[in-house]
mmCIF file of C-alpha atoms in Angstrom:
data_model
loop_
_atom_site.group_PDB
_atom_site.id
_atom_site.type_symbol
_atom_site.label_atom_id
_atom_site.label_comp_id
_atom_site.label_asym_id
_atom_site.label_seq_id
_atom_site.Cartn_x
_atom_site.Cartn_y
_atom_site.Cartn_z
ATOM 1 C CA UNK A 288 0.000 0.000 0.000
ATOM 2 C CA UNK A 289 2.870 2.374 0.820
ATOM 3 C CA UNK A 290 4.555 1.648 -2.513
ATOM 4 C CA UNK A 291 1.368 2.476 -4.407
ATOM 5 C CA UNK A 292 0.523 5.596 -2.388
ATOM 6 C CA UNK A 293 0.823 9.039 -3.937
ATOM 7 C CA UNK A 294 3.095 11.680 -2.311
ATOM 8 C CA UNK A 295 -0.008 13.416 -0.935
ATOM 9 C CA UNK A 296 -1.276 10.161 0.593
ATOM 10 C CA UNK A 297 2.158 9.433 2.104
ATOM 11 C CA UNK A 298 2.264 12.903 3.629
ATOM 12 C CA UNK A 299 -1.225 12.407 5.059
ATOM 13 C CA UNK A 300 -0.262 9.029 6.545
ATOM 14 C CA UNK A 301 2.871 10.567 8.048
ATOM 15 C CA UNK A 302 0.830 13.339 9.708
ATOM 16 C CA UNK A 303 -1.616 10.803 11.130
ATOM 17 C CA UNK A 304 1.256 8.725 12.541
ATOM 18 C CA UNK A 305 2.856 11.815 14.107
ATOM 19 C CA UNK A 306 -0.496 12.791 15.613
ATOM 20 C CA UNK A 307 -0.802 9.327 17.184
ATOM 21 C CA UNK A 308 2.720 9.577 18.589
ATOM 22 C CA UNK A 309 1.986 13.022 20.061
ATOM 23 C CA UNK A 310 -1.268 11.742 21.559
ATOM 24 C CA UNK A 311 0.536 8.771 23.130
ATOM 25 C CA UNK A 312 3.226 11.036 24.619
ATOM 26 C CA UNK A 313 0.575 13.391 26.005
ATOM 27 C CA UNK A 314 -1.238 10.478 27.653
ATOM 28 C CA UNK A 315 2.042 9.297 29.197
ATOM 29 C CA UNK A 316 2.638 12.805 30.589
ATOM 30 C CA UNK A 317 -0.896 12.992 32.014
ATOM 31 C CA UNK A 318 -0.484 9.538 33.595
ATOM 32 C CA UNK A 319 2.837 10.571 35.176
ATOM 33 C CA UNK A 320 1.293 13.768 36.537
ATOM 34 C CA UNK A 321 -1.704 11.918 37.970
ATOM 35 C CA UNK A 322 0.465 9.256 39.612
ATOM 36 C CA UNK A 323 2.822 11.857 41.068
ATOM 37 C CA UNK A 324 0.001 14.021 42.364
ATOM 38 C CA UNK A 325 -1.707 11.025 44.012
ATOM 39 C CA UNK A 326 1.561 10.025 45.684
ATOM 40 C CA UNK A 327 2.313 13.520 46.985
ATOM 41 C CA UNK A 328 -1.177 14.117 48.380
ATOM 42 C CA UNK A 329 -1.729 10.647 49.885
ATOM 43 C CA UNK A 330 0.477 11.189 52.952
ATOM 44 C CA UNK A 331 -0.965 14.535 54.117
ATOM 45 C CA UNK A 332 -4.491 13.218 53.543
ATOM 46 C CA UNK A 333 -3.728 10.160 55.697
ATOM 47 C CA UNK A 334 -2.493 12.434 58.478
ATOM 48 C CA UNK A 335 -5.594 14.618 58.277
ATOM 49 C CA UNK A 336 -7.879 11.560 58.364
ATOM 50 C CA UNK A 337 -6.094 10.157 61.421
ATOM 51 C CA UNK A 338 -6.630 13.369 63.360
ATOM 52 C CA UNK A 339 -10.246 13.809 62.275
ATOM 53 C CA UNK A 340 -10.999 10.194 63.304
ATOM 54 C CA UNK A 341 -9.939 11.081 66.863
ATOM 55 C CA UNK A 342 -11.644 14.469 66.944
ATOM 56 C CA UNK A 343 -14.970 13.245 68.373
ATOM 57 C CA UNK A 344 -13.345 11.273 71.201
ATOM 58 C CA UNK A 345 -10.508 13.692 72.019
ATOM 59 C CA UNK A 346 -12.047 17.009 71.070
ATOM 60 C CA UNK A 347 -12.241 18.054 74.722
ATOM 61 C CA UNK A 348 -8.482 17.666 75.176
ATOM 62 C CA UNK A 349 -6.870 21.097 74.852
ATOM 63 C CA UNK A 350 -3.472 19.609 74.021
ATOM 64 C CA UNK A 351 -5.010 17.475 71.250
ATOM 65 C CA UNK A 352 -6.875 20.477 69.827
ATOM 66 C CA UNK A 353 -3.664 22.496 69.698
ATOM 67 C CA UNK A 354 -1.846 19.616 67.988
ATOM 68 C CA UNK A 355 -4.786 19.149 65.597
ATOM 69 C CA UNK A 356 -4.709 22.832 64.671
ATOM 70 C CA UNK A 357 -0.957 22.832 64.110
ATOM 71 C CA UNK A 358 -0.536 19.591 62.169
ATOM 72 C CA UNK A 359 -3.747 19.571 60.136
ATOM 73 C CA UNK A 360 -3.178 23.205 59.189
ATOM 74 C CA UNK A 361 0.353 22.365 58.088
ATOM 75 C CA UNK A 362 -0.808 19.392 55.986
ATOM 76 C CA UNK A 363 -3.531 21.445 54.321
ATOM 77 C CA UNK A 364 -0.936 24.086 53.421
ATOM 78 C CA UNK A 365 1.287 21.312 52.048
ATOM 79 C CA UNK A 366 -1.506 20.126 49.733
ATOM 80 C CA UNK A 367 -2.218 23.732 48.747
ATOM 81 C CA UNK A 368 1.464 24.281 47.876
ATOM 82 C CA UNK A 369 1.546 21.121 45.737
ATOM 83 C CA UNK A 370 -1.574 22.298 43.911
ATOM 84 C CA UNK A 371 -0.069 25.729 43.262
ATOM 85 C CA UNK A 372 3.132 24.235 41.884
ATOM 86 C CA UNK A 373 1.140 21.838 39.711
ATOM 87 C CA UNK A 374 -0.853 24.724 38.255
ATOM 88 C CA UNK A 375 2.376 26.634 37.597
ATOM 89 C CA UNK A 376 3.690 23.627 35.721
ATOM 90 C CA UNK A 377 0.521 22.680 33.849
ATOM 91 C CA UNK A 378 -0.646 26.181 32.966
ATOM 92 C CA UNK A 379 2.035 28.782 33.645
ATOM 93 C CA UNK A 380 1.026 32.419 33.559
ATOM 94 C CA UNK A 381 2.098 34.088 30.312
ATOM 95 C CA UNK A 382 5.225 36.158 30.926
ATOM 96 C CA UNK A 383 4.845 39.916 31.226
ATOM 97 C CA UNK A 384 7.764 40.976 29.062
ATOM 98 C CA UNK A 385 9.990 43.991 29.523
ATOM 99 C CA UNK A 386 13.688 44.761 29.076
ATOM 100 C CA UNK A 387 15.500 43.026 31.960
ATOM 101 C CA UNK A 388 19.183 43.264 32.879
ATOM 102 C CA UNK A 389 20.035 39.725 33.986
ATOM 103 C CA UNK A 390 23.172 40.332 36.060
ATOM 104 C CA UNK A 391 21.476 42.756 38.509
ATOM 105 C CA UNK A 392 18.588 40.268 38.757
ATOM 106 C CA UNK A 393 21.012 37.504 39.764
ATOM 107 C CA UNK A 394 22.605 39.819 42.334
ATOM 108 C CA UNK A 395 19.189 40.681 43.789
ATOM 109 C CA UNK A 396 18.459 36.987 44.237
ATOM 110 C CA UNK A 397 21.822 36.445 45.924
ATOM 111 C CA UNK A 398 21.119 39.387 48.230
ATOM 112 C CA UNK A 399 17.771 37.831 49.147
ATOM 113 C CA UNK A 400 19.636 34.650 50.187
ATOM 114 C CA UNK A 401 22.426 36.583 51.912
ATOM 115 C CA UNK A 402 21.713 35.429 55.477
ATOM 116 C CA UNK A 403 21.456 31.779 54.483
ATOM 117 C CA UNK A 404 24.663 31.964 52.451
ATOM 118 C CA UNK A 405 26.456 33.457 55.451
ATOM 119 C CA UNK A 406 25.035 30.975 57.956
ATOM 120 C CA UNK A 407 25.988 28.026 55.757
ATOM 121 C CA UNK A 408 29.433 29.535 55.084
ATOM 122 C CA UNK A 409 29.042 29.191 51.341
ATOM 123 C CA UNK A 410 31.623 31.069 49.287
ATOM 124 C CA UNK A 411 30.049 32.830 46.308
ATOM 125 C CA UNK A 412 32.251 33.703 43.323
ATOM 126 C CA UNK A 413 30.839 35.914 40.565
ATOM 127 C CA UNK A 414 32.471 35.938 37.147
ATOM 128 C CA UNK A 415 30.389 38.278 35.056
ATOM 129 C CA UNK A 416 32.340 38.426 31.806
ATOM 130 C CA UNK A 417 29.293 39.787 29.990
ATOM 131 C CA UNK A 418 25.953 41.368 30.624
ATOM 132 C CA UNK A 419 22.823 41.199 28.544
ATOM 133 C CA UNK A 420 19.337 42.629 28.258
ATOM 134 C CA UNK A 421 16.555 40.084 27.814
ATOM 135 C CA UNK A 422 12.922 40.611 26.928
ATOM 136 C CA UNK A 423 11.612 38.724 29.916
ATOM 137 C CA UNK A 424 9.347 38.525 32.935
ATOM 138 C CA UNK A 425 11.642 39.585 35.792
ATOM 139 C CA UNK A 426 9.576 37.803 38.464
ATOM 140 C CA UNK A 427 9.622 34.516 36.577
ATOM 141 C CA UNK A 428 13.370 34.660 35.944
ATOM 142 C CA UNK A 429 13.995 35.524 39.592
ATOM 143 C CA UNK A 430 11.986 32.396 40.465
ATOM 144 C CA UNK A 431 14.328 30.411 38.202
ATOM 145 C CA UNK A 432 17.471 31.825 39.828
ATOM 146 C CA UNK A 433 16.089 31.351 43.348
ATOM 147 C CA UNK A 434 15.221 27.724 42.677
ATOM 148 C CA UNK A 435 18.654 26.943 41.233
ATOM 149 C CA UNK A 436 20.511 28.743 44.036
ATOM 150 C CA UNK A 437 18.515 26.931 46.713
ATOM 151 C CA UNK A 438 19.333 23.616 45.033
ATOM 152 C CA UNK A 439 23.027 24.512 45.133
ATOM 153 C CA UNK A 440 22.818 25.514 48.794
ATOM 154 C CA UNK A 441 21.284 22.160 49.666
ATOM 155 C CA UNK A 442 23.881 20.319 47.577
ATOM 156 C CA UNK A 443 26.948 21.929 49.184
ATOM 157 C CA UNK A 444 25.395 21.657 52.678
ATOM 158 C CA UNK A 445 27.693 24.238 54.231
ATOM 159 C CA UNK A 446 31.358 25.197 53.711
ATOM 160 C CA UNK A 447 30.911 24.881 49.954
ATOM 161 C CA UNK A 448 31.551 27.007 46.916
ATOM 162 C CA UNK A 449 29.128 28.426 44.373
ATOM 163 C CA UNK A 450 30.312 30.101 41.188
ATOM 164 C CA UNK A 451 28.066 32.128 38.900
ATOM 165 C CA UNK A 452 29.435 33.128 35.504
ATOM 166 C CA UNK A 453 28.132 34.807 32.380
ATOM 167 C CA UNK A 454 29.290 35.001 28.766
ATOM 168 C CA UNK A 455 27.845 36.448 25.567
ATOM 169 C CA UNK A 456 28.072 35.144 22.010
ATOM 170 C CA UNK A 457 25.992 35.398 18.838
ATOM 171 C CA UNK A 458 22.997 37.092 20.417
ATOM 172 C CA UNK A 459 22.820 34.769 23.407
ATOM 173 C CA UNK A 460 23.723 35.239 27.051
ATOM 174 C CA UNK A 461 24.901 32.129 28.875
ATOM 175 C CA UNK A 462 24.541 31.935 32.651
ATOM 176 C CA UNK A 463 26.238 29.117 34.562
ATOM 177 C CA UNK A 464 25.625 28.069 38.162
ATOM 178 C CA UNK A 465 28.384 25.717 39.360
ATOM 179 C CA UNK A 466 28.706 24.208 42.841
ATOM 180 C CA UNK A 467 31.092 21.731 44.445
ATOM 181 C CA UNK A 468 28.327 19.850 46.227
ATOM 182 C CA UNK A 469 27.329 16.222 46.393
ATOM 183 C CA UNK A 470 26.450 15.961 42.704
ATOM 184 C CA UNK A 471 23.708 13.927 41.050
ATOM 185 C CA UNK A 472 23.665 10.198 40.381
ATOM 186 C CA UNK A 473 23.819 9.293 36.660
ATOM 187 C CA UNK A 474 20.510 7.421 36.818
ATOM 188 C CA UNK A 475 18.819 10.548 38.207
ATOM 189 C CA UNK A 476 20.374 13.079 35.844
ATOM 190 C CA UNK A 477 18.147 12.263 32.873
ATOM 191 C CA UNK A 478 14.989 12.583 35.005
ATOM 192 C CA UNK A 479 15.702 15.932 36.676
ATOM 193 C CA UNK A 480 13.063 17.859 34.724
ATOM 194 C CA UNK A 481 10.345 15.229 35.046
ATOM 195 C CA UNK A 482 7.355 16.472 37.066
ATOM 196 C CA UNK A 483 7.166 14.928 40.561
ATOM 197 C CA UNK A 484 10.648 13.387 40.292
ATOM 198 C CA UNK A 485 12.710 14.227 43.365
ATOM 199 C CA UNK A 486 15.491 12.686 45.442
ATOM 200 C CA UNK A 487 14.750 14.956 48.416
ATOM 201 C CA UNK A 488 12.929 13.857 51.547
ATOM 202 C CA UNK A 489 10.563 16.808 51.162
ATOM 203 C CA UNK A 490 9.310 18.673 48.116
ATOM 204 C CA UNK A 491 6.913 17.909 45.321
ATOM 205 C CA UNK A 492 9.514 17.547 42.580
ATOM 206 C CA UNK A 493 8.009 20.286 40.434
ATOM 207 C CA UNK A 494 10.650 22.991 40.882
ATOM 208 C CA UNK A 495 12.920 22.091 37.973
ATOM 209 C CA UNK A 496 9.987 21.221 35.719
ATOM 210 C CA UNK A 497 8.663 24.752 36.290
ATOM 211 C CA UNK A 498 12.153 26.202 35.776
ATOM 212 C CA UNK A 499 12.520 24.520 32.375
ATOM 213 C CA UNK A 500 9.040 25.683 31.378
ATOM 214 C CA UNK A 501 9.904 29.305 32.200
ATOM 215 C CA UNK A 502 13.217 29.193 30.347
ATOM 216 C CA UNK A 503 11.658 27.638 27.246
ATOM 217 C CA UNK A 504 8.798 30.157 27.387
ATOM 218 C CA UNK A 505 11.483 32.863 27.147
ATOM 219 C CA UNK A 506 13.017 31.222 24.070
ATOM 220 C CA UNK A 507 15.966 29.764 25.967
ATOM 221 C CA UNK A 508 17.280 26.379 26.995
ATOM 222 C CA UNK A 509 18.673 24.779 30.135
ATOM 223 C CA UNK A 510 21.053 21.862 30.641
ATOM 224 C CA UNK A 511 22.596 20.160 33.674
ATOM 225 C CA UNK A 512 25.961 18.424 34.017
ATOM 226 C CA UNK A 513 26.941 16.664 37.221
ATOM 227 C CA UNK A 514 29.311 14.161 38.810
ATOM 228 C CA UNK A 515 28.639 12.528 42.145
ATOM 229 C CA UNK A 516 30.978 13.816 44.825
ATOM 230 C CA UNK A 517 32.278 16.619 42.589
ATOM 231 C CA UNK A 518 29.436 19.023 41.958
ATOM 232 C CA UNK A 519 26.847 20.239 39.483
ATOM 233 C CA UNK A 520 26.804 22.752 36.636
ATOM 234 C CA UNK A 521 23.549 24.286 35.406
ATOM 235 C CA UNK A 522 23.797 26.115 32.108
ATOM 236 C CA UNK A 523 21.085 28.544 30.931
ATOM 237 C CA UNK A 524 21.135 30.208 27.512
ATOM 238 C CA UNK A 525 18.765 33.079 26.703
ATOM 239 C CA UNK A 526 18.434 35.313 23.645
ATOM 240 C CA UNK A 527 19.748 38.724 24.664
ATOM 241 C CA UNK A 528 20.950 42.097 23.477
ATOM 242 C CA UNK A 529 24.527 42.883 24.545
ATOM 243 C CA UNK A 530 25.304 45.255 27.371
ATOM 244 C CA UNK A 531 28.684 46.923 27.897
ATOM 245 C CA UNK A 532 31.115 44.129 28.774
ATOM 246 C CA UNK A 533 32.138 43.907 32.376
ATOM 247 C CA UNK A 534 34.667 41.576 33.963
ATOM 248 C CA UNK A 535 34.228 41.165 37.694
ATOM 249 C CA UNK A 536 35.600 38.547 39.997
ATOM 250 C CA UNK A 537 34.608 38.600 43.644
ATOM 251 C CA UNK A 538 34.383 36.119 46.456
#
């Protein structure tokens, strides 16, 4: 049948096959999201049910009521946070674009984390060999930088080193976040951006999925390189207009 088909018929068959492939991939993504969401919500719901089961018999106990208020409230907030992150991933708000200088935005995020960096004794080295102006949503990009910096802080776990560098070439600004932390296992590296995938004891595993969505929405790309016991490098590339070059090294 394929040998006898006309070019138009072959093209039509190819489109139908591609549509089936896309549909299958979409169903796989939906299944993964549903399974991850069920897993993340099951534990807080079990805790809430346990406390509500005892409410009728122990409702007169002031200590129980205080514990009920504290723990159930915390678990409800946990479910609410998972839901918010899921919505950010599934249907992110369209970026509100304006001209954004990326280097000052990175510095603002570092300043926000200043106390934690000091307490954990993390050395920060900035190597801004270039600056660039991006048409971007500043709040969304700050969310990206904050997420990546927090990941690095957790990876180095005190007395570590974090280096942030920038370079510009062919209309693109590259930003690198490199730490000397624990690194990522090879079997986990390929799954980092999967929704609900996490190696942490806490967290919904949506942070990096949201980060990649934001970067791609801005016309950029993100990649991660890592070796266990040596550290991790996150590389972001965004389309940008050049700013006056600046070389700065500080620690």
